[in-house]
mmCIF file of N, CA and C in Angstrom:
data_model
loop_
_atom_site.group_PDB
_atom_site.id
_atom_site.type_symbol
_atom_site.label_atom_id
_atom_site.label_comp_id
_atom_site.label_asym_id
_atom_site.label_seq_id
_atom_site.Cartn_x
_atom_site.Cartn_y
_atom_site.Cartn_z
ATOM 1 N N UNK A 4 70.625 96.106 267.473
ATOM 2 C CA UNK A 4 70.366 94.564 267.075
ATOM 3 C C UNK A 4 70.179 93.701 267.903
ATOM 4 N N UNK A 5 69.415 92.805 268.195
ATOM 5 C CA UNK A 5 69.377 91.987 268.771
ATOM 6 C C UNK A 5 70.270 90.878 269.181
ATOM 7 N N UNK A 6 71.593 90.939 268.706
ATOM 8 C CA UNK A 6 72.497 90.439 269.666
ATOM 9 C C UNK A 6 72.959 91.287 270.475
ATOM 10 N N UNK A 7 73.153 92.310 270.754
ATOM 11 C CA UNK A 7 73.405 93.381 271.822
ATOM 12 C C UNK A 7 72.486 93.321 272.888
ATOM 13 N N UNK A 8 71.149 93.595 272.407
ATOM 14 C CA UNK A 8 69.897 93.594 273.390
ATOM 15 C C UNK A 8 69.974 92.517 273.812
ATOM 16 N N UNK A 9 70.215 91.384 273.594
ATOM 17 C CA UNK A 9 69.871 90.287 274.590
ATOM 18 C C UNK A 9 71.153 89.449 275.115
ATOM 19 N N UNK A 10 72.433 90.100 274.747
ATOM 20 C CA UNK A 10 73.499 89.791 275.493
ATOM 21 C C UNK A 10 73.578 89.110 276.781
ATOM 22 N N UNK A 11 73.010 90.123 277.720
ATOM 23 C CA UNK A 11 73.241 89.511 279.031
ATOM 24 C C UNK A 11 71.610 88.758 279.234
ATOM 25 N N UNK A 12 71.338 88.358 278.819
ATOM 26 C CA UNK A 12 69.915 87.200 279.194
ATOM 27 C C UNK A 12 70.444 85.877 279.405
ATOM 28 N N UNK A 13 69.704 85.418 280.065
ATOM 29 C CA UNK A 13 70.044 83.823 280.660
ATOM 30 C C UNK A 13 69.342 83.302 279.438
ATOM 31 N N UNK A 14 69.708 82.553 278.852
ATOM 32 C CA UNK A 14 69.569 81.472 277.903
ATOM 33 C C UNK A 14 68.961 80.431 278.729
ATOM 34 N N UNK A 15 67.777 79.602 277.425
ATOM 35 C CA UNK A 15 67.029 78.612 277.718
ATOM 36 C C UNK A 15 68.044 77.635 277.454
ATOM 37 N N UNK A 16 68.206 76.670 278.568
ATOM 38 C CA UNK A 16 69.221 75.645 278.235
ATOM 39 C C UNK A 16 68.016 73.991 278.357
ATOM 40 N N UNK A 17 68.536 73.196 277.341
ATOM 41 C CA UNK A 17 68.046 71.718 277.253
ATOM 42 C C UNK A 17 68.950 70.769 277.306
ATOM 43 N N UNK A 18 68.840 69.663 278.146
ATOM 44 C CA UNK A 18 69.561 68.440 278.270
ATOM 45 C C UNK A 18 69.055 67.722 277.350
ATOM 46 N N UNK A 19 69.795 66.995 276.730
ATOM 47 C CA UNK A 19 69.454 66.336 275.408
ATOM 48 C C UNK A 19 69.139 64.776 276.410
ATOM 49 N N UNK A 20 68.233 64.177 275.821
ATOM 50 C CA UNK A 20 67.699 62.819 276.861
ATOM 51 C C UNK A 20 68.459 61.699 276.007
ATOM 52 N N UNK A 21 69.345 61.543 274.697
ATOM 53 C CA UNK A 21 69.820 60.539 274.564
ATOM 54 C C UNK A 21 71.834 60.182 274.960
ATOM 55 N N UNK A 22 71.809 61.655 274.980
ATOM 56 C CA UNK A 22 73.620 61.704 275.137
ATOM 57 C C UNK A 22 73.660 62.801 276.275
ATOM 58 N N UNK A 23 72.873 63.289 276.954
ATOM 59 C CA UNK A 23 73.139 63.979 278.578
ATOM 60 C C UNK A 23 73.686 65.319 278.156
ATOM 61 N N UNK A 24 73.633 65.899 277.139
ATOM 62 C CA UNK A 24 74.721 67.404 276.942
ATOM 63 C C UNK A 24 73.745 68.120 276.813
ATOM 64 N N UNK A 25 74.149 69.669 278.152
ATOM 65 C CA UNK A 25 73.365 70.449 277.929
ATOM 66 C C UNK A 25 73.627 71.614 277.421
ATOM 67 N N UNK A 26 72.790 72.323 276.229
ATOM 68 C CA UNK A 26 73.171 73.335 275.301
ATOM 69 C C UNK A 26 72.017 74.364 275.256
ATOM 70 N N UNK A 27 72.094 75.477 274.798
ATOM 71 C CA UNK A 27 70.860 76.483 274.894
ATOM 72 C C UNK A 27 70.431 76.154 273.617
ATOM 73 N N UNK A 28 69.073 76.326 273.936
ATOM 74 C CA UNK A 28 67.979 76.158 273.148
ATOM 75 C C UNK A 28 67.498 77.709 272.288
ATOM 76 N N UNK A 29 67.731 77.589 270.892
ATOM 77 C CA UNK A 29 67.829 78.964 270.282
ATOM 78 C C UNK A 29 66.510 79.077 269.450
ATOM 79 N N UNK A 30 65.706 78.454 269.674
ATOM 80 C CA UNK A 30 64.659 78.226 269.282
ATOM 81 C C UNK A 30 64.229 77.413 268.044
ATOM 82 N N UNK A 31 62.900 77.126 267.430
ATOM 83 C CA UNK A 31 62.291 76.260 266.505
ATOM 84 C C UNK A 31 63.577 76.196 265.288
ATOM 85 N N UNK A 32 63.531 77.201 264.755
ATOM 86 C CA UNK A 32 64.646 77.367 263.897
ATOM 87 C C UNK A 32 65.815 78.544 264.138
ATOM 88 N N UNK A 33 67.085 78.416 263.487
ATOM 89 C CA UNK A 33 68.141 79.092 263.513
ATOM 90 C C UNK A 33 68.757 79.462 262.558
ATOM 91 N N UNK A 34 69.692 80.385 262.450
ATOM 92 C CA UNK A 34 70.166 80.717 261.194
ATOM 93 C C UNK A 34 71.736 80.594 261.540
ATOM 94 N N UNK A 35 72.325 79.980 260.708
ATOM 95 C CA UNK A 35 73.871 79.715 260.770
ATOM 96 C C UNK A 35 74.613 79.878 259.402
ATOM 97 N N UNK A 36 75.644 80.371 260.117
ATOM 98 C CA UNK A 36 76.864 81.097 258.488
ATOM 99 C C UNK A 36 77.636 79.851 257.801
ATOM 100 N N UNK A 37 77.584 79.459 256.558
ATOM 101 C CA UNK A 37 78.411 78.684 256.193
ATOM 102 C C UNK A 37 79.708 78.966 256.045
ATOM 103 N N UNK A 38 80.523 78.411 255.481
ATOM 104 C CA UNK A 38 81.852 78.732 255.183
ATOM 105 C C UNK A 38 82.039 79.589 253.762
ATOM 106 N N UNK A 39 80.845 79.539 252.865
ATOM 107 C CA UNK A 39 80.726 80.375 251.621
ATOM 108 C C UNK A 39 80.080 81.451 252.287
ATOM 109 N N UNK A 40 79.862 82.139 253.412
ATOM 110 C CA UNK A 40 79.555 83.210 253.782
ATOM 111 C C UNK A 40 77.820 83.036 253.293
ATOM 112 N N UNK A 41 77.147 82.297 253.444
ATOM 113 C CA UNK A 41 75.827 82.186 253.340
ATOM 114 C C UNK A 41 75.032 81.760 254.543
ATOM 115 N N UNK A 42 73.795 82.094 254.230
ATOM 116 C CA UNK A 42 73.237 81.733 255.697
ATOM 117 C C UNK A 42 72.503 80.557 255.631
ATOM 118 N N UNK A 43 72.378 79.732 256.437
ATOM 119 C CA UNK A 43 71.468 78.083 256.106
ATOM 120 C C UNK A 43 70.421 78.139 257.551
ATOM 121 N N UNK A 44 69.179 78.338 256.947
ATOM 122 C CA UNK A 44 68.190 77.772 258.363
ATOM 123 C C UNK A 44 68.545 76.427 258.804
ATOM 124 N N UNK A 45 68.345 76.006 260.446
ATOM 125 C CA UNK A 45 68.573 74.786 260.534
ATOM 126 C C UNK A 45 67.788 74.708 261.498
ATOM 127 N N UNK A 46 66.997 73.449 262.076
ATOM 128 C CA UNK A 46 66.176 73.216 263.028
ATOM 129 C C UNK A 46 66.554 72.943 264.333
ATOM 130 N N UNK A 47 66.003 73.981 265.360
ATOM 131 C CA UNK A 47 66.511 74.069 266.831
ATOM 132 C C UNK A 47 65.865 72.593 267.351
ATOM 133 N N UNK A 48 65.293 71.881 266.758
ATOM 134 C CA UNK A 48 64.549 70.638 267.593
ATOM 135 C C UNK A 48 65.355 69.515 267.604
ATOM 136 N N UNK A 49 66.781 70.159 267.085
ATOM 137 C CA UNK A 49 67.663 68.638 267.013
ATOM 138 C C UNK A 49 68.766 68.858 268.276
ATOM 139 N N UNK A 50 69.517 67.753 268.662
ATOM 140 C CA UNK A 50 70.447 68.236 269.616
ATOM 141 C C UNK A 50 71.929 68.944 268.555
ATOM 142 N N UNK A 51 72.478 69.704 269.652
ATOM 143 C CA UNK A 51 73.678 70.184 269.074
ATOM 144 C C UNK A 51 74.942 69.233 269.311
ATOM 145 N N UNK A 52 75.060 68.286 269.883
ATOM 146 C CA UNK A 52 76.238 67.416 270.167
ATOM 147 C C UNK A 52 76.128 66.709 268.785
ATOM 148 N N UNK A 53 77.172 67.031 268.102
ATOM 149 C CA UNK A 53 77.557 66.381 266.648
ATOM 150 C C UNK A 53 77.863 64.724 266.999
ATOM 151 N N UNK A 54 78.036 64.519 268.109
ATOM 152 C CA UNK A 54 78.063 62.676 268.537
ATOM 153 C C UNK A 54 76.920 62.407 269.139
ATOM 154 N N UNK A 55 75.896 63.169 269.231
ATOM 155 C CA UNK A 55 74.789 62.415 269.574
ATOM 156 C C UNK A 55 73.977 61.273 268.920
ATOM 157 N N UNK A 56 73.853 60.105 269.510
ATOM 158 C CA UNK A 56 73.251 59.219 268.932
ATOM 159 C C UNK A 56 71.698 58.840 268.440
ATOM 160 N N UNK A 57 71.162 60.030 269.009
ATOM 161 C CA UNK A 57 69.786 60.309 268.430
ATOM 162 C C UNK A 57 69.604 61.579 268.704
ATOM 163 N N UNK A 58 70.009 62.651 267.732
ATOM 164 C CA UNK A 58 69.827 64.285 267.937
ATOM 165 C C UNK A 58 68.434 64.574 267.429
ATOM 166 N N UNK A 59 67.665 63.978 266.730
ATOM 167 C CA UNK A 59 66.492 64.445 266.626
ATOM 168 C C UNK A 59 65.739 64.241 267.651
ATOM 169 N N UNK A 60 64.911 65.784 267.931
ATOM 170 C CA UNK A 60 63.909 65.753 268.905
ATOM 171 C C UNK A 60 64.301 65.734 270.290
ATOM 172 N N UNK A 61 65.881 66.324 270.411
ATOM 173 C CA UNK A 61 66.672 66.324 271.743
ATOM 174 C C UNK A 61 66.447 64.968 272.455
ATOM 175 N N UNK A 62 66.500 63.872 271.430
ATOM 176 C CA UNK A 62 66.214 62.553 272.281
ATOM 177 C C UNK A 62 65.000 61.936 272.617
ATOM 178 N N UNK A 63 64.062 62.967 272.587
ATOM 179 C CA UNK A 63 62.683 62.156 273.237
ATOM 180 C C UNK A 63 62.102 61.681 272.240
ATOM 181 N N UNK A 64 61.519 60.658 272.195
ATOM 182 C CA UNK A 64 60.875 59.895 271.312
ATOM 183 C C UNK A 64 59.213 60.608 270.431
ATOM 184 N N UNK A 65 59.071 61.510 271.134
ATOM 185 C CA UNK A 65 57.640 62.024 270.284
ATOM 186 C C UNK A 65 57.684 63.764 270.461
ATOM 187 N N UNK A 66 56.930 64.674 269.318
ATOM 188 C CA UNK A 66 56.923 66.138 269.561
ATOM 189 C C UNK A 66 56.592 66.268 270.607
ATOM 190 N N UNK A 67 55.324 65.743 271.151
ATOM 191 C CA UNK A 67 54.754 65.728 271.918
ATOM 192 C C UNK A 67 55.349 66.424 273.704
ATOM 193 N N UNK A 68 56.451 65.516 273.684
ATOM 194 C CA UNK A 68 57.109 65.124 275.027
ATOM 195 C C UNK A 68 58.183 66.674 275.225
ATOM 196 N N UNK A 69 59.035 66.441 273.636
ATOM 197 C CA UNK A 69 59.871 67.871 273.681
ATOM 198 C C UNK A 69 59.184 68.858 273.885
ATOM 199 N N UNK A 70 57.914 69.277 273.481
ATOM 200 C CA UNK A 70 57.038 70.584 273.906
ATOM 201 C C UNK A 70 56.747 70.387 275.017
ATOM 202 N N UNK A 71 56.271 69.311 276.143
ATOM 203 C CA UNK A 71 56.111 69.641 277.542
ATOM 204 C C UNK A 71 57.458 70.089 278.180
ATOM 205 N N UNK A 72 58.651 69.398 277.635
ATOM 206 C CA UNK A 72 59.833 69.510 278.431
ATOM 207 C C UNK A 72 60.258 71.582 277.813
ATOM 208 N N UNK A 73 60.084 71.744 277.167
ATOM 209 C CA UNK A 73 60.604 73.093 276.694
ATOM 210 C C UNK A 73 59.565 73.755 277.588
ATOM 211 N N UNK A 74 58.505 73.565 277.223
ATOM 212 C CA UNK A 74 57.053 74.557 278.017
ATOM 213 C C UNK A 74 57.668 74.220 279.792
ATOM 214 N N UNK A 75 57.824 73.286 280.423
ATOM 215 C CA UNK A 75 58.462 72.793 281.541
ATOM 216 C C UNK A 75 59.326 73.963 281.994
ATOM 217 N N UNK A 76 60.601 73.730 281.095
ATOM 218 C CA UNK A 76 61.717 74.857 281.518
ATOM 219 C C UNK A 76 61.499 76.176 281.264
ATOM 220 N N UNK A 77 60.688 76.600 280.306
ATOM 221 C CA UNK A 77 60.452 77.942 280.125
ATOM 222 C C UNK A 77 59.762 78.766 281.491
ATOM 223 N N UNK A 78 58.933 77.725 281.822
ATOM 224 C CA UNK A 78 58.150 78.037 283.049
ATOM 225 C C UNK A 78 59.142 78.246 284.126
ATOM 226 N N UNK A 79 59.844 77.330 284.606
ATOM 227 C CA UNK A 79 60.651 77.368 285.376
ATOM 228 C C UNK A 79 61.705 78.401 285.142
ATOM 229 N N UNK A 80 61.813 78.743 284.305
ATOM 230 C CA UNK A 80 63.030 79.827 284.102
ATOM 231 C C UNK A 80 62.202 81.341 284.389
ATOM 232 N N UNK A 81 61.275 81.404 283.618
ATOM 233 C CA UNK A 81 60.250 82.413 284.031
ATOM 234 C C UNK A 81 60.125 82.851 285.380
ATOM 235 N N UNK A 82 59.723 82.018 286.507
ATOM 236 C CA UNK A 82 59.131 82.120 287.764
ATOM 237 C C UNK A 82 60.779 82.411 288.422
ATOM 238 N N UNK A 83 61.783 81.927 288.128
ATOM 239 C CA UNK A 83 63.078 82.279 288.675
ATOM 240 C C UNK A 83 63.466 83.884 288.800
ATOM 241 N N UNK A 84 63.401 83.999 287.266
ATOM 242 C CA UNK A 84 63.494 85.560 287.065
ATOM 243 C C UNK A 84 62.531 86.408 287.996
ATOM 244 N N UNK A 85 61.501 86.094 288.130
ATOM 245 C CA UNK A 85 60.307 86.945 288.905
ATOM 246 C C UNK A 85 60.392 86.452 290.246
ATOM 247 N N UNK A 86 61.409 85.782 290.964
ATOM 248 C CA UNK A 86 61.600 85.545 292.054
ATOM 249 C C UNK A 86 62.999 86.284 292.541
ATOM 250 N N UNK A 87 63.487 86.328 291.416
ATOM 251 C CA UNK A 87 64.910 87.331 291.586
ATOM 252 C C UNK A 87 64.443 88.878 291.373
ATOM 253 N N UNK A 88 63.593 89.166 290.417
ATOM 254 C CA UNK A 88 63.240 90.659 290.671
ATOM 255 C C UNK A 88 62.454 90.787 292.377
ATOM 256 N N UNK A 89 61.481 90.261 292.359
ATOM 257 C CA UNK A 89 60.848 90.411 293.698
ATOM 258 C C UNK A 89 60.959 90.220 294.905
ATOM 259 N N UNK A 90 62.681 89.528 294.788
ATOM 260 C CA UNK A 90 63.178 89.593 296.243
ATOM 261 C C UNK A 90 63.446 91.439 296.702
ATOM 262 N N UNK A 91 63.977 92.057 295.590
ATOM 263 C CA UNK A 91 64.054 93.281 295.706
ATOM 264 C C UNK A 91 65.546 93.385 296.487
ATOM 265 N N UNK A 92 66.193 92.832 296.076
ATOM 266 C CA UNK A 92 67.918 92.573 296.662
ATOM 267 C C UNK A 92 68.411 93.982 296.091
ATOM 268 N N UNK A 93 68.696 95.283 297.084
ATOM 269 C CA UNK A 93 69.511 96.348 296.422
ATOM 270 C C UNK A 93 71.090 96.494 297.001
ATOM 271 N N UNK A 94 71.871 96.877 295.971
ATOM 272 C CA UNK A 94 73.474 97.146 296.227
ATOM 273 C C UNK A 94 74.024 98.378 296.164
ATOM 274 N N UNK A 95 74.844 98.102 297.152
ATOM 275 C CA UNK A 95 75.418 99.615 296.829
ATOM 276 C C UNK A 95 76.273 100.261 295.660
ATOM 277 N N UNK A 96 76.248 101.153 295.080
ATOM 278 C CA UNK A 96 76.920 101.134 293.849
ATOM 279 C C UNK A 96 78.448 101.907 294.361
ATOM 280 N N UNK A 97 78.843 102.128 295.172
ATOM 281 C CA UNK A 97 80.102 102.608 295.780
ATOM 282 C C UNK A 97 80.832 101.046 295.981
ATOM 283 N N UNK A 98 81.832 101.057 294.677
ATOM 284 C CA UNK A 98 82.521 99.751 294.746
ATOM 285 C C UNK A 98 83.462 99.710 296.310
ATOM 286 N N UNK A 99 83.799 100.074 297.054
ATOM 287 C CA UNK A 99 84.453 100.100 298.256
ATOM 288 C C UNK A 99 83.481 99.615 299.637
ATOM 289 N N UNK A 100 82.020 100.082 299.083
ATOM 290 C CA UNK A 100 81.374 99.283 300.302
ATOM 291 C C UNK A 100 80.634 98.266 299.761
ATOM 292 N N UNK A 101 80.014 97.844 298.716
ATOM 293 C CA UNK A 101 79.815 96.375 298.576
ATOM 294 C C UNK A 101 78.686 96.062 299.401
ATOM 295 N N UNK A 102 77.721 96.616 299.991
ATOM 296 C CA UNK A 102 76.641 96.446 300.969
ATOM 297 C C UNK A 102 75.793 95.849 300.058
ATOM 298 N N UNK A 103 74.804 94.595 300.354
ATOM 299 C CA UNK A 103 73.833 94.075 299.696
ATOM 300 C C UNK A 103 73.127 93.744 300.832
ATOM 301 N N UNK A 104 71.635 94.240 300.599
ATOM 302 C CA UNK A 104 70.285 93.963 301.513
ATOM 303 C C UNK A 104 69.453 94.235 300.922
ATOM 304 N N UNK A 105 68.115 93.694 301.777
ATOM 305 C CA UNK A 105 66.750 93.875 301.285
ATOM 306 C C UNK A 105 66.200 94.644 301.873
ATOM 307 N N UNK A 106 66.727 95.905 303.041
ATOM 308 C CA UNK A 106 66.445 96.852 303.812
ATOM 309 C C UNK A 106 66.133 97.746 303.207
ATOM 310 N N UNK A 107 64.930 98.657 303.342
ATOM 311 C CA UNK A 107 64.802 100.038 302.752
ATOM 312 C C UNK A 107 65.361 101.109 303.497
ATOM 313 N N UNK A 108 65.690 101.709 302.686
ATOM 314 C CA UNK A 108 66.256 103.208 303.805
ATOM 315 C C UNK A 108 65.202 104.047 303.988
ATOM 316 N N UNK A 109 65.294 104.863 304.985
ATOM 317 C CA UNK A 109 64.189 105.976 305.203
ATOM 318 C C UNK A 109 64.894 107.234 304.438
ATOM 319 N N UNK A 110 65.906 107.168 303.992
ATOM 320 C CA UNK A 110 67.127 108.381 303.532
ATOM 321 C C UNK A 110 66.443 108.148 301.771
ATOM 322 N N UNK A 111 65.826 107.516 301.500
ATOM 323 C CA UNK A 111 65.513 107.199 299.825
ATOM 324 C C UNK A 111 66.295 106.108 299.472
ATOM 325 N N UNK A 112 67.506 106.405 298.505
ATOM 326 C CA UNK A 112 67.976 105.318 297.932
ATOM 327 C C UNK A 112 69.421 105.441 298.307
ATOM 328 N N UNK A 113 70.037 106.100 299.580
ATOM 329 C CA UNK A 113 71.219 105.972 300.174
ATOM 330 C C UNK A 113 71.631 105.038 300.833
ATOM 331 N N UNK A 114 72.735 104.419 300.820
ATOM 332 C CA UNK A 114 73.239 103.468 301.328
ATOM 333 C C UNK A 114 73.132 103.516 303.199
ATOM 334 N N UNK A 115 72.602 102.367 303.495
ATOM 335 C CA UNK A 115 72.599 102.043 305.081
ATOM 336 C C UNK A 115 73.966 101.904 305.674
ATOM 337 N N UNK A 116 75.032 101.520 305.195
ATOM 338 C CA UNK A 116 76.449 101.326 305.449
ATOM 339 C C UNK A 116 76.770 102.951 306.214
ATOM 340 N N UNK A 117 77.161 102.871 307.590
ATOM 341 C CA UNK A 117 77.735 103.961 308.029
ATOM 342 C C UNK A 117 78.883 104.695 307.445
ATOM 343 N N UNK A 118 79.096 106.020 307.067
ATOM 344 C CA UNK A 118 79.982 106.542 306.306
ATOM 345 C C UNK A 118 79.997 106.486 304.850
ATOM 346 N N UNK A 119 79.165 105.691 303.883
ATOM 347 C CA UNK A 119 79.256 105.501 302.743
ATOM 348 C C UNK A 119 78.362 106.617 301.939
ATOM 349 N N UNK A 120 78.845 107.045 301.121
ATOM 350 C CA UNK A 120 78.245 108.159 300.483
ATOM 351 C C UNK A 120 77.431 107.522 298.767
ATOM 352 N N UNK A 121 77.498 106.089 298.895
ATOM 353 C CA UNK A 121 76.856 105.640 297.943
ATOM 354 C C UNK A 121 75.570 105.162 297.451
ATOM 355 N N UNK A 122 74.811 105.113 296.431
ATOM 356 C CA UNK A 122 73.318 104.743 296.420
ATOM 357 C C UNK A 122 72.924 103.180 296.347
ATOM 358 N N UNK A 123 71.719 102.604 296.605
ATOM 359 C CA UNK A 123 71.568 101.560 296.633
ATOM 360 C C UNK A 123 70.423 101.659 295.513
ATOM 361 N N UNK A 124 70.403 100.632 294.450
ATOM 362 C CA UNK A 124 70.477 100.407 293.310
ATOM 363 C C UNK A 124 69.966 99.037 293.199
ATOM 364 N N UNK A 125 68.768 98.769 292.423
ATOM 365 C CA UNK A 125 68.262 97.077 292.341
ATOM 366 C C UNK A 125 69.442 96.238 291.658
ATOM 367 N N UNK A 126 69.419 95.261 292.301
ATOM 368 C CA UNK A 126 70.254 94.132 291.497
ATOM 369 C C UNK A 126 69.800 93.556 290.843
ATOM 370 N N UNK A 127 68.695 93.476 290.364
ATOM 371 C CA UNK A 127 67.758 93.217 289.320
ATOM 372 C C UNK A 127 66.873 93.946 288.544
ATOM 373 N N UNK A 128 67.081 94.726 287.598
ATOM 374 C CA UNK A 128 65.909 95.959 287.841
ATOM 375 C C UNK A 128 64.505 95.717 286.745
ATOM 376 N N UNK A 129 63.945 96.529 286.704
ATOM 377 C CA UNK A 129 62.636 96.018 285.759
ATOM 378 C C UNK A 129 63.273 95.899 284.260
ATOM 379 N N UNK A 130 64.148 96.889 284.226
ATOM 380 C CA UNK A 130 64.766 96.623 282.762
ATOM 381 C C UNK A 130 64.838 95.538 282.311
ATOM 382 N N UNK A 131 65.820 94.885 282.962
ATOM 383 C CA UNK A 131 66.739 93.624 282.980
ATOM 384 C C UNK A 131 65.361 92.485 282.990
ATOM 385 N N UNK A 132 64.296 92.503 283.831
ATOM 386 C CA UNK A 132 63.565 91.695 283.683
ATOM 387 C C UNK A 132 62.363 91.659 282.660
ATOM 388 N N UNK A 133 62.193 92.842 282.117
ATOM 389 C CA UNK A 133 61.620 93.151 280.846
ATOM 390 C C UNK A 133 62.473 92.554 279.361
ATOM 391 N N UNK A 134 63.658 92.995 279.420
ATOM 392 C CA UNK A 134 64.234 92.477 278.650
ATOM 393 C C UNK A 134 64.500 90.548 278.120
ATOM 394 N N UNK A 135 64.386 90.087 279.749
ATOM 395 C CA UNK A 135 64.840 88.948 279.715
ATOM 396 C C UNK A 135 63.366 87.911 279.266
ATOM 397 N N UNK A 136 62.154 88.702 279.518
ATOM 398 C CA UNK A 136 60.844 88.094 279.570
ATOM 399 C C UNK A 136 60.486 88.463 277.503
ATOM 400 N N UNK A 137 61.128 89.563 277.137
ATOM 401 C CA UNK A 137 61.159 89.610 275.753
ATOM 402 C C UNK A 137 61.723 88.707 275.125
ATOM 403 N N UNK A 138 62.917 88.177 275.345
ATOM 404 C CA UNK A 138 63.946 87.353 275.004
ATOM 405 C C UNK A 138 63.234 85.917 274.554
ATOM 406 N N UNK A 139 62.627 85.722 275.757
ATOM 407 C CA UNK A 139 61.660 84.305 275.694
ATOM 408 C C UNK A 139 60.525 84.359 274.713
#
């Protein structure tokens, strides 16, 4: 299920222009459960803060401004994920070592720390990047 697949991804966050509350943007539409155990389709283009003075369109005056804001936030989030992946930081999988480096080992994936028998693994793997991009 999607809940398990996307549980560790970074959510897209938007800040309401009228109440200045930041919350996650779950899409144009999202399902919520009611007390009678039925699903209700609600708009994701509204602020989630119940006390917001202008909840429609997250406080923006026009749909165009909201669309450009969402587009900008999405582009910045994608760039951040790509930057994190391409930094190629590796960490030692041995909990007692904890080495974090960008250096490549001539011995393959063996840890660079003297006396450590752990392996260097990517801090942000291809799979994590792929899952993050699929979420968006």
